[in-house]
CSV table of C-alpha atoms and ligand atoms in Angstrom, one decimal:
chain,number,residue,atom,x,y,z
K,1,UNK,CA,0.0,0.0,0.0
K,2,UNK,CA,2.9,2.3,0.7
K,3,UNK,CA,4.0,1.8,-2.9
K,4,UNK,CA,0.5,2.5,-4.2
K,5,UNK,CA,0.3,5.7,-2.1
K,6,UNK,CA,3.6,6.8,-3.6
K,7,UNK,CA,2.3,6.2,-7.1
K,8,UNK,CA,-0.8,8.1,-6.2
K,9,UNK,CA,1.3,11.1,-5.1
K,10,UNK,CA,3.1,11.0,-8.4
K,11,UNK,CA,-0.1,11.1,-10.3
K,12,UNK,CA,-1.5,13.8,-8.2
K,13,UNK,CA,1.6,15.8,-8.8
K,14,UNK,CA,1.3,15.4,-12.5
K,15,UNK,CA,-2.3,16.6,-12.3
K,16,UNK,CA,-2.3,19.3,-9.7
K,17,UNK,CA,1.3,20.4,-9.7
K,18,UNK,CA,3.9,20.1,-7.0
K,19,UNK,CA,2.6,23.1,-5.0
K,20,UNK,CA,-0.9,21.8,-4.4
K,21,UNK,CA,0.5,18.3,-3.6
K,22,UNK,CA,3.0,19.7,-1.1
K,23,UNK,CA,0.4,22.0,0.4
K,24,UNK,CA,-2.7,19.9,0.6
K,25,UNK,CA,-2.3,16.3,-0.5
K,26,UNK,CA,0.7,15.5,1.5
K,27,UNK,CA,-0.9,17.1,4.5
K,28,UNK,CA,-2.9,13.9,4.8
K,29,UNK,CA,-1.3,10.5,5.1
K,30,UNK,CA,-2.4,7.1,4.2
K,31,UNK,CA,-3.6,5.2,7.3
K,32,UNK,CA,-5.2,1.9,6.4
K,33,UNK,CA,-6.8,0.1,3.5
K,34,UNK,CA,-9.7,-2.2,4.4
K,35,UNK,CA,-9.7,-4.6,1.6
K,36,UNK,CA,-13.0,-6.4,2.4
K,37,UNK,CA,-14.8,-3.1,2.6
K,38,UNK,CA,-12.8,-1.5,-0.2
K,39,UNK,CA,-12.3,1.5,2.1
K,40,UNK,CA,-9.3,3.7,2.3
K,41,UNK,CA,-8.6,5.6,5.6
K,42,UNK,CA,-6.7,8.8,5.2
K,43,UNK,CA,-5.5,10.7,8.3
K,44,UNK,CA,-5.5,14.5,8.4
K,45,UNK,CA,-3.6,16.5,11.0
K,46,UNK,CA,-6.6,18.6,11.8
K,47,UNK,CA,-10.2,19.3,10.8
K,48,UNK,CA,-9.3,22.2,8.6
K,49,UNK,CA,-7.1,20.1,6.4
K,50,UNK,CA,-9.6,17.2,6.5
K,51,UNK,CA,-12.4,19.4,5.2
K,52,UNK,CA,-10.3,21.2,2.7
K,53,UNK,CA,-8.9,18.1,1.1
K,54,UNK,CA,-12.2,16.3,1.2
K,55,UNK,CA,-14.0,19.2,-0.5
K,56,UNK,CA,-11.4,19.8,-3.1
K,57,UNK,CA,-9.7,16.5,-3.8
K,58,UNK,CA,-12.1,13.7,-2.9
K,59,UNK,CA,-12.7,12.9,-6.6
K,60,UNK,CA,-9.1,12.7,-7.3
K,61,UNK,CA,-8.5,10.3,-4.5
K,62,UNK,CA,-11.4,8.1,-5.6
K,63,UNK,CA,-10.5,8.1,-9.2
K,64,UNK,CA,-6.9,7.2,-8.9
K,65,UNK,CA,-6.9,5.0,-5.8
K,66,UNK,CA,-9.6,2.9,-7.3
K,67,UNK,CA,-7.5,2.4,-10.4
K,68,UNK,CA,-4.3,1.7,-8.5
K,69,UNK,CA,-6.0,-0.7,-6.2
K,70,UNK,CA,-7.7,-2.4,-9.1
K,71,UNK,CA,-11.1,-2.3,-7.6
K,72,UNK,CA,-14.4,-1.0,-9.1
K,73,UNK,CA,-15.8,0.9,-6.2
K,74,UNK,CA,-14.1,2.7,-3.3
K,75,UNK,CA,-15.0,4.6,-0.2
K,76,UNK,CA,-12.5,7.2,1.1
K,77,UNK,CA,-12.8,8.0,4.8
K,78,UNK,CA,-11.0,11.0,6.0
K,79,UNK,CA,-10.4,11.4,9.7
K,80,UNK,CA,-8.5,13.5,12.1
K,81,UNK,CA,-5.6,12.1,14.1
K,82,UNK,CA,-7.2,12.7,17.4
K,83,UNK,CA,-10.6,14.4,17.1
K,84,UNK,CA,-11.5,16.6,20.0
K,85,UNK,CA,-14.7,18.4,20.8
K,86,UNK,CA,-13.1,21.6,20.0
K,87,UNK,CA,-12.0,20.6,16.5
K,88,UNK,CA,-15.5,19.5,15.7
K,89,UNK,CA,-16.7,23.0,16.4
K,90,UNK,CA,-14.1,24.5,14.1
K,91,UNK,CA,-15.0,21.9,11.5
K,92,UNK,CA,-18.5,23.3,11.1
K,93,UNK,CA,-17.3,26.8,10.9
K,94,UNK,CA,-14.7,26.0,8.3
K,95,UNK,CA,-17.0,23.8,6.3
K,96,UNK,CA,-19.3,26.8,5.9
K,97,UNK,CA,-16.5,29.0,4.6
K,98,UNK,CA,-14.9,26.4,2.5
K,99,UNK,CA,-18.1,26.3,0.5
K,100,UNK,CA,-17.4,29.8,-0.6
K,101,UNK,CA,-16.4,29.8,-4.3
K,102,UNK,CA,-12.7,30.3,-4.1
K,103,UNK,CA,-10.7,31.1,-1.0
K,104,UNK,CA,-8.7,34.3,-1.2
K,105,UNK,CA,-5.3,32.8,-0.6
K,106,UNK,CA,-5.9,30.3,-3.3
K,107,UNK,CA,-6.9,33.0,-5.7
K,108,UNK,CA,-3.6,34.6,-5.0
K,109,UNK,CA,-1.9,31.3,-5.4
K,110,UNK,CA,-3.5,30.5,-8.7
K,111,UNK,CA,-2.8,34.0,-10.0
K,112,UNK,CA,0.7,33.5,-9.0
K,113,UNK,CA,1.3,30.3,-10.8
K,114,UNK,CA,-0.1,31.6,-14.1
K,115,UNK,CA,1.6,34.9,-13.9
K,116,UNK,CA,4.4,34.1,-16.2
K,117,UNK,CA,6.4,37.1,-17.5
K,118,UNK,CA,5.3,38.0,-21.0
K,119,UNK,CA,7.8,37.1,-23.6
K,120,UNK,CA,10.0,40.0,-23.9
K,121,UNK,CA,11.2,39.1,-27.2
K,122,UNK,CA,9.4,36.8,-29.7
K,123,UNK,CA,11.6,35.9,-32.5
K,124,UNK,CA,10.8,34.4,-35.8
K,125,UNK,CA,10.4,31.0,-34.2
K,126,UNK,CA,7.9,32.3,-31.7
K,127,UNK,CA,10.2,31.4,-28.9
K,128,UNK,CA,9.1,32.3,-25.5
K,129,UNK,CA,11.4,32.4,-22.6
K,130,UNK,CA,9.1,30.6,-20.1
K,131,UNK,CA,10.4,32.7,-17.2
K,132,UNK,CA,8.3,33.2,-14.1
K,133,UNK,CA,8.7,36.9,-13.2
K,134,UNK,CA,8.2,36.2,-9.5
K,135,UNK,CA,11.3,34.1,-9.2
K,136,UNK,CA,14.0,36.8,-8.9
K,137,UNK,CA,17.1,37.4,-6.9
K,138,UNK,CA,15.2,40.0,-4.9
K,139,UNK,CA,12.7,37.4,-3.7
K,140,UNK,CA,15.4,34.9,-2.9
K,141,UNK,CA,16.5,34.9,0.7
K,142,UNK,CA,20.2,34.3,1.0
K,143,UNK,CA,21.4,32.3,3.9
K,144,UNK,CA,24.4,30.1,4.8
K,145,UNK,CA,22.8,27.2,2.9
K,146,UNK,CA,22.6,28.9,-0.5
K,147,UNK,CA,25.0,31.9,-0.4
K,148,UNK,CA,27.6,30.2,-2.6
K,149,UNK,CA,25.0,29.2,-5.2
K,150,UNK,CA,23.3,32.5,-5.2
K,151,UNK,CA,26.6,34.4,-5.5
K,152,UNK,CA,27.6,32.1,-8.4
K,153,UNK,CA,24.3,32.9,-10.2
K,154,UNK,CA,24.8,36.6,-9.8
K,155,UNK,CA,28.3,36.3,-11.1
K,156,UNK,CA,27.1,34.4,-14.1
K,157,UNK,CA,24.8,37.3,-15.0
K,158,UNK,CA,27.6,39.8,-14.7
K,159,UNK,CA,29.9,37.8,-17.0
K,160,UNK,CA,27.7,35.9,-19.2
K,161,UNK,CA,29.4,32.9,-20.9
K,162,UNK,CA,32.7,34.0,-19.6
K,163,UNK,CA,33.2,33.1,-16.0
K,164,UNK,CA,31.4,29.9,-14.9
K,165,UNK,CA,30.2,28.1,-18.0
K,166,UNK,CA,28.3,25.9,-17.6
K,167,UNK,CA,27.1,26.6,-14.1
K,168,UNK,CA,25.5,23.6,-12.4
K,169,UNK,CA,23.2,24.1,-9.4
K,170,UNK,CA,23.0,21.0,-7.3
K,171,UNK,CA,20.8,20.2,-4.3
K,172,UNK,CA,17.8,18.3,-2.9
K,173,UNK,CA,14.3,19.0,-3.9
K,174,UNK,CA,12.6,22.2,-2.8
K,175,UNK,CA,15.8,24.1,-2.0
K,176,UNK,CA,15.6,26.8,-4.6
K,177,UNK,CA,17.3,25.5,-7.8
K,178,UNK,CA,14.4,26.4,-10.1
K,179,UNK,CA,14.0,29.8,-8.3
K,180,UNK,CA,17.6,30.6,-9.0
K,181,UNK,CA,17.5,29.5,-12.7
K,182,UNK,CA,14.5,31.9,-13.2
K,183,UNK,CA,16.3,34.6,-11.3
K,184,UNK,CA,19.2,34.4,-13.7
K,185,UNK,CA,16.9,34.7,-16.7
K,186,UNK,CA,14.9,37.6,-15.3
K,187,UNK,CA,18.0,39.5,-14.3
K,188,UNK,CA,19.7,39.0,-17.7
K,189,UNK,CA,16.5,40.3,-19.4
K,190,UNK,CA,16.3,43.3,-17.1
K,191,UNK,CA,19.8,44.3,-18.1
K,192,UNK,CA,19.5,43.4,-21.8
K,193,UNK,CA,15.9,43.0,-23.0
K,194,UNK,CA,17.2,41.8,-26.3
K,195,UNK,CA,19.0,38.8,-25.0
K,196,UNK,CA,17.5,35.5,-26.1
K,197,UNK,CA,16.8,33.6,-22.9
K,198,UNK,CA,15.2,30.2,-22.5
K,199,UNK,CA,14.2,28.4,-19.3
K,200,UNK,CA,13.5,24.8,-20.2
K,201,UNK,CA,12.7,21.8,-18.0
K,202,UNK,CA,14.4,18.7,-19.1
K,203,UNK,CA,11.0,17.0,-19.5
K,204,UNK,CA,9.9,19.6,-21.9
K,205,UNK,CA,13.2,19.5,-23.8
K,206,UNK,CA,12.7,15.7,-24.2
K,207,UNK,CA,9.1,16.1,-25.5
K,208,UNK,CA,10.1,18.8,-27.8
K,209,UNK,CA,12.9,16.7,-29.2
K,210,UNK,CA,10.6,13.7,-29.7
K,211,UNK,CA,8.1,15.8,-31.5
K,212,UNK,CA,10.7,17.3,-33.7
K,213,UNK,CA,11.7,13.8,-34.8
K,214,UNK,CA,8.2,12.6,-35.2
K,215,UNK,CA,7.2,15.6,-37.3
K,216,UNK,CA,10.4,15.9,-39.2
K,217,UNK,CA,11.3,19.2,-37.7
K,218,UNK,CA,14.8,18.7,-36.5
K,219,UNK,CA,16.2,21.6,-38.4
K,220,UNK,CA,13.8,24.0,-36.7
K,221,UNK,CA,14.5,22.4,-33.3
K,222,UNK,CA,18.2,22.8,-33.8
K,223,UNK,CA,17.9,26.4,-35.2
K,224,UNK,CA,15.8,27.4,-32.2
K,225,UNK,CA,18.4,26.3,-29.7
K,226,UNK,CA,21.4,27.5,-31.5
K,227,UNK,CA,20.3,31.1,-31.4
K,228,UNK,CA,19.9,31.2,-27.6
K,229,UNK,CA,22.2,33.4,-25.5
K,230,UNK,CA,21.3,32.0,-22.1
K,231,UNK,CA,20.0,28.5,-21.8
K,232,UNK,CA,18.6,27.4,-18.4
K,233,UNK,CA,18.0,23.7,-18.2
K,234,UNK,CA,16.2,22.5,-15.1
K,235,UNK,CA,16.4,19.0,-13.6
K,236,UNK,CA,19.0,17.5,-16.0
K,237,UNK,CA,18.9,14.3,-14.1
K,238,UNK,CA,15.7,13.4,-16.0
K,239,UNK,CA,17.8,13.0,-19.2
K,240,UNK,CA,19.2,9.8,-17.8
K,241,UNK,CA,18.7,6.8,-20.1
K,242,UNK,CA,17.5,9.0,-22.9
K,243,UNK,CA,20.3,8.3,-25.3
K,244,UNK,CA,19.0,10.1,-28.3
K,245,UNK,CA,17.9,13.2,-26.5
K,246,UNK,CA,21.4,13.3,-24.9
K,247,UNK,CA,22.9,13.1,-28.2
K,248,UNK,CA,20.9,16.0,-29.6
K,249,UNK,CA,21.5,18.0,-26.4
K,250,UNK,CA,25.2,17.3,-26.6
K,251,UNK,CA,25.4,19.0,-30.0
K,252,UNK,CA,23.4,22.0,-28.8
K,253,UNK,CA,25.6,22.3,-25.8
K,254,UNK,CA,28.8,22.2,-27.9
K,255,UNK,CA,27.5,24.8,-30.3
K,256,UNK,CA,26.4,27.2,-27.6
K,257,UNK,CA,29.5,26.6,-25.5
K,258,UNK,CA,31.8,27.2,-28.5
K,259,UNK,CA,30.2,30.6,-29.1
K,260,UNK,CA,30.5,31.6,-25.5
K,261,UNK,CA,26.8,31.4,-24.8
K,262,UNK,CA,25.8,30.8,-21.1
K,263,UNK,CA,24.4,27.5,-20.0
K,264,UNK,CA,23.1,26.8,-16.5
K,265,UNK,CA,21.8,23.5,-15.3
K,266,UNK,CA,20.2,22.2,-12.2
K,267,UNK,CA,20.3,18.7,-10.9
K,268,UNK,CA,19.4,16.9,-7.7
K,269,UNK,CA,22.2,14.4,-8.2
K,270,UNK,CA,25.8,15.1,-8.9
K,271,UNK,CA,26.5,14.2,-12.6
K,272,UNK,CA,29.2,11.7,-11.7
K,273,UNK,CA,26.6,9.8,-9.6
K,274,UNK,CA,24.0,10.0,-12.4
K,275,UNK,CA,23.5,6.6,-14.0
K,276,UNK,CA,22.4,6.5,-17.6
K,277,UNK,CA,24.1,9.7,-18.7
K,278,UNK,CA,26.8,9.4,-21.4
K,279,UNK,CA,30.3,10.1,-20.0
K,280,UNK,CA,31.0,12.9,-22.4
K,281,UNK,CA,27.9,14.7,-21.3
K,282,UNK,CA,28.5,14.1,-17.6
K,283,UNK,CA,32.0,15.6,-17.9
K,284,UNK,CA,30.6,18.6,-19.7
K,285,UNK,CA,28.1,19.3,-16.9
K,286,UNK,CA,31.0,19.7,-14.5
K,287,UNK,CA,33.3,21.7,-16.8
K,288,UNK,CA,32.4,25.0,-15.2
K,289,UNK,CA,31.3,25.5,-11.7
K,290,UNK,CA,29.2,23.2,-9.5
K,291,UNK,CA,27.4,25.1,-6.7
K,292,UNK,CA,25.4,23.3,-4.1
K,293,UNK,CA,22.3,24.2,-2.1
K,294,UNK,CA,21.7,22.9,1.4
K,295,UNK,CA,18.8,22.8,3.7
K,296,UNK,CA,18.3,26.2,5.3
K,297,UNK,CA,18.9,26.8,9.0
K,298,UNK,CA,16.3,28.0,11.4
K,299,UNK,CA,17.1,31.7,11.0
K,300,UNK,CA,17.0,31.5,7.2
K,301,UNK,CA,13.7,29.6,7.3
K,302,UNK,CA,12.3,32.4,9.5
K,303,UNK,CA,13.5,35.0,7.0
K,304,UNK,CA,12.0,33.1,4.1
K,305,UNK,CA,8.6,32.8,5.9
K,306,UNK,CA,8.5,36.5,6.7
K,307,UNK,CA,9.4,37.4,3.1
K,308,UNK,CA,6.7,35.0,1.7
K,309,UNK,CA,4.0,36.2,4.1
K,310,UNK,CA,4.9,39.8,3.3
K,311,UNK,CA,4.5,39.1,-0.4
K,312,UNK,CA,0.9,38.1,0.4
K,313,UNK,CA,0.3,41.3,2.4
K,314,UNK,CA,0.5,39.5,5.7
K,315,UNK,CA,2.8,40.4,8.5
K,316,UNK,CA,4.1,37.4,10.4
K,317,UNK,CA,5.4,38.0,14.0
K,318,UNK,CA,8.8,36.7,15.0
K,319,UNK,CA,7.1,34.2,17.3
K,320,UNK,CA,4.7,32.9,14.6
K,321,UNK,CA,7.5,32.6,12.0
K,322,UNK,CA,9.7,30.8,14.5
K,323,UNK,CA,6.9,28.4,15.4
K,324,UNK,CA,6.2,27.5,11.8
K,325,UNK,CA,9.9,27.2,10.9
K,326,UNK,CA,10.5,24.9,13.8
K,327,UNK,CA,7.7,22.5,12.8
K,328,UNK,CA,8.9,22.4,9.3
K,329,UNK,CA,10.8,20.6,7.7
K,330,UNK,CA,13.4,19.7,5.4
K,331,UNK,CA,13.0,22.0,2.4
K,332,UNK,CA,11.6,25.4,1.5
K,333,UNK,CA,8.7,24.1,-0.6
K,334,UNK,CA,7.3,22.3,2.5
K,335,UNK,CA,7.9,25.5,4.5
K,336,UNK,CA,5.8,27.4,2.0
K,337,UNK,CA,3.2,24.7,2.2
K,338,UNK,CA,2.8,25.1,6.0
K,339,UNK,CA,2.6,28.9,5.6
K,340,UNK,CA,-0.1,28.7,3.0
K,341,UNK,CA,-2.1,26.4,5.2
K,342,UNK,CA,-1.8,28.7,8.1
K,343,UNK,CA,-2.7,31.8,6.1
K,344,UNK,CA,-5.6,30.1,4.5
K,345,UNK,CA,-7.0,29.0,7.8
K,346,UNK,CA,-6.6,32.4,9.3
K,347,UNK,CA,-8.3,34.1,6.4
K,348,UNK,CA,-11.1,31.6,6.1
K,349,UNK,CA,-11.9,31.8,9.8
K,350,UNK,CA,-11.3,35.4,10.1
K,351,UNK,CA,-8.7,35.1,12.8
K,352,UNK,CA,-5.2,36.5,13.3
K,353,UNK,CA,-2.3,34.2,13.0
K,354,UNK,CA,-1.5,33.3,16.6
K,355,UNK,CA,0.5,30.6,18.3
K,356,UNK,CA,-2.7,28.8,19.1
K,357,UNK,CA,-3.9,28.9,15.5
K,358,UNK,CA,-0.6,27.6,14.1
K,359,UNK,CA,-0.8,24.7,16.6
K,360,UNK,CA,-4.3,24.0,15.4
K,361,UNK,CA,-3.4,24.1,11.7
K,362,UNK,CA,-0.1,22.4,11.7
K,363,UNK,CA,-1.3,20.0,14.4
K,364,UNK,CA,0.9,17.1,15.3
K,365,UNK,CA,2.1,16.8,11.7
K,366,UNK,CA,5.6,17.6,10.7
K,367,UNK,CA,7.8,15.9,13.2
K,368,UNK,CA,10.4,16.1,10.5
K,369,UNK,CA,12.8,18.1,12.6
K,370,UNK,CA,13.2,15.3,15.0
K,371,UNK,CA,13.1,12.8,12.1
K,372,UNK,CA,16.2,14.5,10.7
K,373,UNK,CA,17.9,14.2,14.0
K,374,UNK,CA,17.0,10.6,14.2
K,375,UNK,CA,18.1,10.0,10.6
K,376,UNK,CA,21.3,11.7,11.4
K,377,UNK,CA,21.8,9.6,14.5
K,378,UNK,CA,21.3,6.5,12.4
K,379,UNK,CA,23.8,7.5,9.8
K,380,UNK,CA,26.4,8.2,12.5
K,381,UNK,CA,25.9,4.8,14.1
K,382,UNK,CA,26.1,3.2,10.7
K,383,UNK,CA,29.3,5.1,10.0
K,384,UNK,CA,30.9,3.8,13.2
K,385,UNK,CA,30.2,0.2,12.1
K,386,UNK,CA,30.7,0.4,8.4
K,387,UNK,CA,33.0,3.4,8.0
K,388,UNK,CA,30.8,5.1,5.3
K,389,UNK,CA,29.3,8.5,6.0
K,390,UNK,CA,26.4,10.4,4.6
K,391,UNK,CA,28.2,11.3,1.4
K,392,UNK,CA,28.8,7.7,0.4
K,393,UNK,CA,25.3,6.7,1.5
K,394,UNK,CA,23.7,9.3,-0.6
K,395,UNK,CA,25.9,8.7,-3.6
K,396,UNK,CA,25.1,6.3,-6.5
K,397,UNK,CA,28.3,4.3,-5.7
K,398,UNK,CA,27.3,0.7,-5.8
K,399,UNK,CA,30.5,-0.9,-4.5
K,400,UNK,CA,29.5,-4.0,-2.5
K,401,UNK,CA,30.4,-2.6,0.9
K,402,UNK,CA,28.8,0.8,0.4
K,403,UNK,CA,25.6,-0.9,-0.9
K,404,UNK,CA,25.5,-3.0,2.2
K,405,UNK,CA,26.0,0.0,4.5
K,406,UNK,CA,23.3,1.9,2.6
K,407,UNK,CA,20.8,-1.0,2.8
K,408,UNK,CA,21.4,-1.4,6.5
K,409,UNK,CA,20.8,2.3,6.9
K,410,UNK,CA,17.5,2.1,5.0
K,411,UNK,CA,16.5,-0.9,7.1
K,412,UNK,CA,17.3,0.8,10.4
K,413,UNK,CA,15.5,4.0,9.3
K,414,UNK,CA,12.3,2.1,8.6
K,415,UNK,CA,12.5,0.2,11.8
K,416,UNK,CA,13.6,2.8,14.2
K,417,UNK,CA,11.7,5.8,12.9
K,418,UNK,CA,8.9,4.1,11.1
K,419,UNK,CA,9.0,6.9,8.5
K,420,UNK,CA,7.7,6.5,5.0
K,421,UNK,CA,9.8,5.2,2.2
K,422,UNK,CA,9.5,8.6,0.6
K,423,UNK,CA,11.1,10.4,3.5
K,424,UNK,CA,13.8,7.8,3.8
K,425,UNK,CA,14.4,8.1,0.0
K,426,UNK,CA,14.5,11.9,0.2
K,427,UNK,CA,17.1,11.8,3.0
K,428,UNK,CA,19.2,9.3,1.1
K,429,UNK,CA,18.9,10.9,-2.2
K,430,UNK,CA,16.9,8.1,-3.8
K,431,UNK,CA,14.0,9.0,-6.0
K,432,UNK,CA,12.6,5.6,-6.5
K,433,UNK,CA,11.1,4.2,-3.3
K,434,UNK,CA,11.1,0.6,-4.7
K,435,UNK,CA,14.8,0.7,-4.2
K,436,UNK,CA,14.3,1.2,-0.6
K,437,UNK,CA,11.6,-1.4,-0.3
K,438,UNK,CA,13.9,-3.9,-1.9
K,439,UNK,CA,16.8,-3.0,0.4
K,440,UNK,CA,14.7,-3.4,3.5
K,441,UNK,CA,13.4,-6.8,2.3
K,442,UNK,CA,16.9,-7.9,1.4
K,443,UNK,CA,18.4,-7.1,4.8
K,444,UNK,CA,15.4,-8.7,6.4
K,445,UNK,CA,16.1,-11.9,4.4
K,446,UNK,CA,19.9,-11.8,4.9
K,447,UNK,CA,19.5,-11.3,8.6
K,448,UNK,CA,17.8,-14.7,8.9
K,449,UNK,CA,20.7,-16.6,7.4
K,450,UNK,CA,23.7,-14.4,8.3
K,451,UNK,CA,24.5,-14.6,12.0
K,452,UNK,CA,27.2,-12.0,11.8
K,453,UNK,CA,24.9,-9.5,10.2
K,454,UNK,CA,22.2,-10.3,12.6
K,455,UNK,CA,24.5,-9.7,15.6
K,456,UNK,CA,25.7,-6.4,14.1
K,457,UNK,CA,22.2,-5.2,13.6
K,458,UNK,CA,21.3,-6.1,17.1
K,459,UNK,CA,24.2,-4.0,18.3
K,460,UNK,CA,23.2,-1.1,16.0
K,461,UNK,CA,19.7,-1.2,17.3
K,462,UNK,CA,20.9,-1.3,20.9
K,463,UNK,CA,23.1,1.7,20.3
K,464,UNK,CA,20.2,3.6,18.8
K,465,UNK,CA,18.7,3.3,22.2
K,466,UNK,CA,15.4,2.4,23.5
K,467,UNK,CA,13.3,3.9,20.7
K,468,UNK,CA,10.4,1.8,19.7
K,469,UNK,CA,11.0,-0.8,22.2
K,470,UNK,CA,14.4,-1.9,21.1
L,501,LIG,P1,13.9,23.1,-6.4
L,501,LIG,O1,13.9,23.5,-7.8
L,501,LIG,O2,15.3,23.1,-5.8
L,501,LIG,O3,13.2,21.9,-6.1
L,501,LIG,P2,12.4,25.5,-6.0
L,501,LIG,O4,13.3,26.5,-6.6
L,501,LIG,O5,11.2,25.1,-6.8
L,501,LIG,O6,13.2,24.3,-5.5
L,501,LIG,O7,11.9,26.1,-4.6
L,501,LIG,C1,10.8,25.7,-3.9
L,501,LIG,C2,10.0,26.8,-3.4
L,501,LIG,O8,10.8,27.4,-2.4
L,501,LIG,C3,9.8,27.9,-4.4
L,501,LIG,O9,8.5,28.5,-4.3
L,501,LIG,C4,10.9,28.9,-4.1
L,501,LIG,O10,10.5,30.2,-4.4
L,501,LIG,C5,11.0,28.8,-2.6
L,501,LIG,N1,12.4,29.0,-2.2
L,501,LIG,C6,13.5,28.2,-2.1
L,501,LIG,N2,14.5,28.8,-1.6
L,501,LIG,C7,14.2,30.0,-1.3
L,501,LIG,C8,14.9,31.2,-0.8
L,501,LIG,N3,16.1,31.1,-0.4
L,501,LIG,N4,14.2,32.3,-0.6
L,501,LIG,C9,12.9,32.4,-1.0
L,501,LIG,N5,12.2,31.4,-1.5
L,501,LIG,C10,12.8,30.2,-1.7
L,502,LIG,MG1,13.0,22.6,-9.4
């Protein structure tokens, strides 16, 4: 069921976009599937989220879970972690408001996601730059975690094609890679409105390429890319295993590079760890500068929250920002999700954002802070026994010993923290949760026949303390 839930999240993301999924869908968690009743129980952190998700997304849940579970009828039951009399009262109040056509915060949000900058320059090929004008250097909060990357991006704009070419932004999901790519594009255009800038996701590049082949339009495709001054390619990791696309891209890269045109990439994996990418392309990605983005610290999170609230004409007190930042979380996208939920609730129920209200909305969800500490503790203990640290564990290196250490880590994380495969995957830089499921299964099997391993695991568990009854 965990796997089905993960599949569902992927489909939801394709349909609703990552923001809605981070903000609302992931606010509920899968609790139980009752096969005989064909009933799925979904747990919400509070009544507000429950009502919201039920009102807006029930059909989506029904449609896709039914299909994924291969059943022909389904009942979705939403419930709140621990319902209290108080929350029931809130429920009715919110249910009333939720019926209102469109909530104000959401209007703003919708407006925001469709507010793309108008194409500043439309050339003969009708190329549009696809830049989102809201993602700028000005709206990007610089902290210890991203100061190197953001300085590199600014330097790139100052010396286009000359200083760091290509620039590769590297870091986990939701840490600001896309934001910075757009910032470069917007800044370039504000300085030179005639520059030809293109922001392109790797997915779209692949589709464009496939269509060009299908409809015999390769010359147009090539011509379009060859006249670009600044090419911003997002999530290059998705080019893995797409040999033909890589080939086409390789030539585009060379042409642009040879004529000193600026290229910037983002990736959530280091190219050298990226399976399925041709060596010559890998090496080119690292020709220039690689700048990484890390998880922000508390003070940066607070600054980001305040900035985002301000952009929505809300003032967030220090105390409130601190509280939200502490509950969240491992990346900025989740942080924004929490803020949106808090502001939506405040606006729908006509209340000010108070400590009490934040507690109500964010409820007992988001224990991620402690999870990260627990994950950290586990990797440290594993390192003591297996000598490999987080870098190796997160890498794509499949040397036997590293693989074993990594599988043991996944196994312990599941056992000790009981977190989802997705969270474990995110922490260990693994996109595909089936890898983690397999690893856990494998260690479970091995343990039964390998006494040494079994003993070592017992020691590890003992060292991790008395959590969960060990
Ligand atoms: P990534 O591409 O690395 O997955 P995004 O660039 O999409 O992440 O960032 C996720 C969200 O967080 C975006 O809405 C972005 O504006 C916001 N964000 C990330 N880092 C910052 C920051 N330092 N300051 C302001 N907003 C940020
Ligand atoms: Mg991105």
